[in-house]
Structures are given as C-alpha cells and as structure tokens.
Short mmCIF file of C-alpha atoms in Angstrom, two decimals:
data_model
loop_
_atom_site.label_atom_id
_atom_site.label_comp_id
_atom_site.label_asym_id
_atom_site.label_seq_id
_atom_site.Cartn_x
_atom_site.Cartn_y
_atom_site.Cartn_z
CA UNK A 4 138.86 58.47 78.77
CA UNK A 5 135.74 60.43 79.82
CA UNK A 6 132.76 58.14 81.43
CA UNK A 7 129.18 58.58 80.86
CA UNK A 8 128.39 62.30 81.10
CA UNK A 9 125.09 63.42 81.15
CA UNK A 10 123.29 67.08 80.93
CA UNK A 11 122.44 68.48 82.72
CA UNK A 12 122.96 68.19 86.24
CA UNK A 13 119.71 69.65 87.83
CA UNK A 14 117.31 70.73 86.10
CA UNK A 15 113.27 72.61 87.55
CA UNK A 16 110.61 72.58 85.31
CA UNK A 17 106.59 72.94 86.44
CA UNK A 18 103.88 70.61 85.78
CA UNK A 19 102.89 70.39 82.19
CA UNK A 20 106.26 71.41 80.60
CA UNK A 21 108.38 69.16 78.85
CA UNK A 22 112.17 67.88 79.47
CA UNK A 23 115.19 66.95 77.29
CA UNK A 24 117.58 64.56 79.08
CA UNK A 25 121.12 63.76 77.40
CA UNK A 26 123.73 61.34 77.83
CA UNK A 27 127.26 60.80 75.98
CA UNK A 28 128.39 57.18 76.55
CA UNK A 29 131.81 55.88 77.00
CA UNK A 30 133.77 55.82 74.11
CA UNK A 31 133.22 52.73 71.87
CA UNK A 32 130.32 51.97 74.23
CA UNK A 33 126.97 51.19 71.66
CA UNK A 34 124.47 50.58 74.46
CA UNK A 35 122.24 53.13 76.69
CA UNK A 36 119.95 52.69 78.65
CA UNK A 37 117.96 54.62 80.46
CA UNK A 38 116.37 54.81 84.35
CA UNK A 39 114.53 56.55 86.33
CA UNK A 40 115.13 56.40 90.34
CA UNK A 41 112.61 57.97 93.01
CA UNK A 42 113.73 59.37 96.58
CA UNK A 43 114.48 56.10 98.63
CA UNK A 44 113.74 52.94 95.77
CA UNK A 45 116.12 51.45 93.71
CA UNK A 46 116.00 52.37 89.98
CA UNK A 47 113.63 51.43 87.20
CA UNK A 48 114.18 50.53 83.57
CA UNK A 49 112.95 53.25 80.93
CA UNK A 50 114.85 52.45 78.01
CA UNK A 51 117.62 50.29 76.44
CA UNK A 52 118.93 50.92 72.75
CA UNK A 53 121.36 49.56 70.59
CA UNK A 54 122.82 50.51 67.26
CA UNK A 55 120.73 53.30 67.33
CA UNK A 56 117.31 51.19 67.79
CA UNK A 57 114.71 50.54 70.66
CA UNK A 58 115.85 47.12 72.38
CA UNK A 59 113.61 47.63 75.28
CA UNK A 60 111.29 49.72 77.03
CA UNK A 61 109.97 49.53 80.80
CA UNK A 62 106.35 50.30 82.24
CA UNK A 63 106.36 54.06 81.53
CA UNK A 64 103.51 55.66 79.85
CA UNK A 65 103.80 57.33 76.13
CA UNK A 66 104.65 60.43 77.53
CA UNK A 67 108.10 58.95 78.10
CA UNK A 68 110.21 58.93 74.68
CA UNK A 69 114.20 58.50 73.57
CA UNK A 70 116.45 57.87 71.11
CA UNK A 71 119.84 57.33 69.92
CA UNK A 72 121.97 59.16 67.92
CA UNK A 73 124.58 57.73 64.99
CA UNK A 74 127.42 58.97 67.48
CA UNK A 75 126.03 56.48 70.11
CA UNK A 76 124.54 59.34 72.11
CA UNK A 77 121.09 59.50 73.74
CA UNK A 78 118.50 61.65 74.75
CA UNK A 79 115.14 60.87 77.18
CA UNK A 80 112.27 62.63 76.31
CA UNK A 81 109.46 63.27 79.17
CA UNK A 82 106.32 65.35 78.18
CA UNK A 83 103.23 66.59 80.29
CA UNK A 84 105.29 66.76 83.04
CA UNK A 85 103.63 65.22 86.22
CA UNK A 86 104.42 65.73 89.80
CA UNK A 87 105.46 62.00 90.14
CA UNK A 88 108.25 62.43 87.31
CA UNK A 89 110.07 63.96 89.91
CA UNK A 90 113.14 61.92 90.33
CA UNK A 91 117.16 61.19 89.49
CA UNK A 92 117.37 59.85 85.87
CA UNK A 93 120.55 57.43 85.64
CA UNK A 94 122.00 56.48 82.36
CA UNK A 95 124.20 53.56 81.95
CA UNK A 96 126.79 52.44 78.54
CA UNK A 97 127.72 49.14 77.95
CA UNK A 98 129.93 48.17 74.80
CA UNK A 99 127.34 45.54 73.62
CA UNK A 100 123.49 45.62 73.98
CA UNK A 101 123.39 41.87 76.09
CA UNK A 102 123.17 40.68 79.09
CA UNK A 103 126.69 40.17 80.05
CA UNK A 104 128.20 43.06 80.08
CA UNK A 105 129.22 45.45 82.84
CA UNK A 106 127.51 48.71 83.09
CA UNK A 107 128.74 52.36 83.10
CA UNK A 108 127.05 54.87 84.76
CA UNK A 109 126.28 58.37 84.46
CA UNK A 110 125.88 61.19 87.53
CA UNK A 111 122.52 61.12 86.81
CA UNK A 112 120.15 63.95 86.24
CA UNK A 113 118.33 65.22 88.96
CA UNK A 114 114.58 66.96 87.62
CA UNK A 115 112.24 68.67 89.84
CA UNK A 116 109.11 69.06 88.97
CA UNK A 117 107.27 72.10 90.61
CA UNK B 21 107.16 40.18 95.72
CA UNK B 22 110.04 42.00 93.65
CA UNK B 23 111.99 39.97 91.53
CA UNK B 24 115.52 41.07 93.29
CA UNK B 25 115.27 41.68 97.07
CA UNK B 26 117.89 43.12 99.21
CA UNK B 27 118.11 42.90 103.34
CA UNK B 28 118.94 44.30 105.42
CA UNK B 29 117.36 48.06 104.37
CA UNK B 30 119.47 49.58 106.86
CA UNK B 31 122.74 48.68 108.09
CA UNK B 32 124.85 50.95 110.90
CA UNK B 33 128.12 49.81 111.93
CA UNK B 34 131.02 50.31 113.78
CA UNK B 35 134.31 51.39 111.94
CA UNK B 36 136.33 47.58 111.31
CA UNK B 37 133.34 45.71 111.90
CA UNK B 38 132.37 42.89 109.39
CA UNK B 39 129.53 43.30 106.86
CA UNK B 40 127.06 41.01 104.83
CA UNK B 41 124.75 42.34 102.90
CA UNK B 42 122.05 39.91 101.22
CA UNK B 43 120.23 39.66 97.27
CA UNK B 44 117.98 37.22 96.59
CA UNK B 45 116.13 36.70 93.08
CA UNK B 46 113.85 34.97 91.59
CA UNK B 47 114.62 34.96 87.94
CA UNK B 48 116.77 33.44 85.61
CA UNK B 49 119.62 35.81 85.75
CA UNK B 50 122.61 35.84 82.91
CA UNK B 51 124.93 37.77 85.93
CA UNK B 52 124.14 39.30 89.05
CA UNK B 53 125.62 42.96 89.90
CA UNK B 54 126.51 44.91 92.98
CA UNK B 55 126.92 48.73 92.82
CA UNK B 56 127.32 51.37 95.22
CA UNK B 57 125.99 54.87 95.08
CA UNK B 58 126.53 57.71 97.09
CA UNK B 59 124.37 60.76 97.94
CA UNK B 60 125.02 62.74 95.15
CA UNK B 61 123.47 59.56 92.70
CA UNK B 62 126.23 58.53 91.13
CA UNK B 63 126.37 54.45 90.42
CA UNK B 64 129.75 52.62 90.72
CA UNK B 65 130.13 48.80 89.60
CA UNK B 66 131.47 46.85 92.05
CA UNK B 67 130.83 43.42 90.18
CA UNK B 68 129.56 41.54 87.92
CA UNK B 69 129.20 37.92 88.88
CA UNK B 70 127.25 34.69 87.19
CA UNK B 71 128.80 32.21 89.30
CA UNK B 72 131.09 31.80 92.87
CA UNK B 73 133.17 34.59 93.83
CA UNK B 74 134.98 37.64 93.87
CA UNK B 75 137.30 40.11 95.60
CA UNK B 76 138.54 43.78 95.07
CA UNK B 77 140.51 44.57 98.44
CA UNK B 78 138.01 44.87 101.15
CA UNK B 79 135.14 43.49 98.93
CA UNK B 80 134.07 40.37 98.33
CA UNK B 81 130.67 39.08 96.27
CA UNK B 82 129.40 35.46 96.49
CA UNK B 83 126.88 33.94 94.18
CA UNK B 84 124.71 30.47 94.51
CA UNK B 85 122.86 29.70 91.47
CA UNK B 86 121.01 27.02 93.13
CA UNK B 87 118.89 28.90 96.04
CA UNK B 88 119.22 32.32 93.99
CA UNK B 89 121.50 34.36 96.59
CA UNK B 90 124.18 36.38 96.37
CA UNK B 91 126.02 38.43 99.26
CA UNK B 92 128.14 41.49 99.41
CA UNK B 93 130.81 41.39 102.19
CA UNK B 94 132.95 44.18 103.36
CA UNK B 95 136.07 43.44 105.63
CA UNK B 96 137.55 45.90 108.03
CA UNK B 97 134.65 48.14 107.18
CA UNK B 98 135.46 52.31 107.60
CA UNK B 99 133.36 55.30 107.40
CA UNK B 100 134.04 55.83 103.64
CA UNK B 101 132.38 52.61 102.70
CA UNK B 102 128.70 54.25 103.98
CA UNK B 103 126.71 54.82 101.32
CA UNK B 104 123.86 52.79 99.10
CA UNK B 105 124.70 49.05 97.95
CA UNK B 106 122.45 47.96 95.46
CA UNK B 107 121.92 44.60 94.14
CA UNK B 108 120.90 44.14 90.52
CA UNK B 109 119.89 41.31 87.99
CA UNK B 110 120.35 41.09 84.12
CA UNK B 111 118.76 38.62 82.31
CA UNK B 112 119.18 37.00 79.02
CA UNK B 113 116.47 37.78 77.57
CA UNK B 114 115.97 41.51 78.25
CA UNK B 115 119.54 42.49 76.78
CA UNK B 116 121.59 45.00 79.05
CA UNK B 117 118.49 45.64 80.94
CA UNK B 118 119.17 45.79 84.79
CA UNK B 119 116.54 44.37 87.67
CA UNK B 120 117.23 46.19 90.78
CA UNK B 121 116.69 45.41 94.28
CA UNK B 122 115.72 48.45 96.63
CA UNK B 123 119.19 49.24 97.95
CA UNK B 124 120.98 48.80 101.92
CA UNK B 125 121.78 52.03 103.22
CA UNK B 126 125.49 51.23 105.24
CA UNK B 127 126.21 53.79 107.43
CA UNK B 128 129.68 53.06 109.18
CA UNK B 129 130.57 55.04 112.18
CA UNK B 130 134.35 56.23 113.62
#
C-alpha cells in the first residue's frame, strides 16, 4: 500500500501569491493533519480533520485555510504569502481522529517563498 | 518553557557507542512518540508509548508517567542512525494532534 503522498515536492512562489498544498492519506486512514516546520525547530500544528470536518486548528492566522475531501484527501491553503511562510509542510494520516493512534507521515512539502 | 523538551540539541558519536536521548513534558499526555527524520524531511514513527517500554532491534523507548520523562536509546549505534530524533506528545483532549519537542540532531561517526 502507498503511504501518505503529498504534492508537490518543492514548490517557489513570491510574496503575496497564494499556495495549494495536497496530501492523499493512507488507505482507510480518516485523519489529516496538517504542520508546518521551520529550518532548525520541530514542527507546529496547523490543522487536524476528521470525517471531512475541522477537529482542530493551531495558532496560524486566517490566511492559513484547509479542508478535506469525501475521499479522505486534504488540501492546505496559505494566502498573502509572507516571507516567514517559508518552511517544510508535513502531513500526517491516522485511521481515527484521537489521541491514540500512531501517525503516518508524508515527505513533506518544501515552499519557498521569494 | 515548551510543553515537550528534548536534550541534548546535539549529539556526535562514535560508531557502536551507546545513546540516550531525553523528552520531558509537562502535560497530560494520552501517548508519547519518538520519530526520526532525515534531511530530506521525511518523518518515520519509531513509537508510540503511554506507559514502560519498548524495543525494535537497536531501539529502545522508556516512559515514566510519574516525573514526565521518556528516553530514546540506541545500542551499538552506526553512521546510518544520524539524523533528527524528535520527541512528541498527544493529548486527549486535542484528538490526533501532536506536541513536539525541538528535535536532537545525532550525528554518528565511522
């Protein structure tokens, strides 16, 4: 079976624009969620959903968006792209949206911001 | 103070050389996790572990509930184990929502 996938691999866009981020989840899997890691620091929560709905959202600003798709597939959202967005974006799958299950990660997408 | 803190930051060792690396939190966790990543970004699971221990081959993870600590050992330690180990909390409340700690750079040398 495939793992998480996600698309695309790199990706440069200049300040201002705005970025599509997608992820395809393990087969079966019903839970994404969605992080965002900076040169050097561990990752940080965006997004979690489940079924489809928001479960849980970190300290981003508005400009950060998702959702999920009836196929269990995700896509972030990041507008008015800032220099600081600059970063690898990391999306795990779980088969359940709680806290006890193990988490499947992605290669991560890695967005420059010019 | 972060809620999941990792030491050392940097670790360099000698090829078959013994390693510890150290989490401490201080929430209320449903399971702790350890996960590697290498320079490309890619995450591995190595566990996931609410209470005592655990072993795949070379690696073993501890937990104590009490004082909030959990430690990632590596036996025999070679060159392919360098990377990022990163320590990482889910709680019950906040679903599949991971807490992580900053990472440990291991760099093992031949």
């Amino acid at each position: 079976d495939a793992g998480v996938t996600q698309s695309p691999t790199h990706l440069i866009k200049t300040r201002g624009q705005h970025v599509t981020l997608r992820c395809s989840p393990i087969s079966g899997h019903k839970s994404v969620s969605w992080y965002q890691q900076v040169l050097g620091q561990g990752p940080q929560f965006i997004f979690q959903y489940y079924e489809k709905e928001e479960r849980g959202r970190g300290n981003f600003p508005d400009r950060f968006s998702a959702r999920q798709f009836p196929n269990y597939s995700s896509e972030l959202n990041v507008n008015a792209l800032l220099l600081g967005d600059s970063a690898l974006y990391l999306c795990a799958s779980s088969w359940e949206g709680n806290s006890n299950q193990p988490q499947h990660f992605g290669d991560g997408t890695r967005l420059s911001i010019l | 103070k972060n809620e999941v803190e990792q030491s050392p930051q940097n670790l360099t060792a000698q090829e078959g050389e013994f390693i510890t690396i150290n989490c401490s939190y201080s929430v209320g966790i449903s399971a702790l996790h350890w996960l590697q990543q290498h320079p490309g970004g890619g995450i591995v699971s190595l566990f996931m572990l609410s209470s005592g221990k655990k072993k795949h081959g070379r690696l073993i993870a501890t937990i104590n509930i009490q004082e909030k600590h959990s430690s990632l050992h590596i036996t025999a330690s070679h060159p392919r184990d360098s990377a990022v180990y990163i320590c990482a909390a889910s709680q019950e409340t906040s679903g599949s929502r991971l807490t992580f700690g900053e990472g440990t750079q291991l760099t093992v040398n031949p």
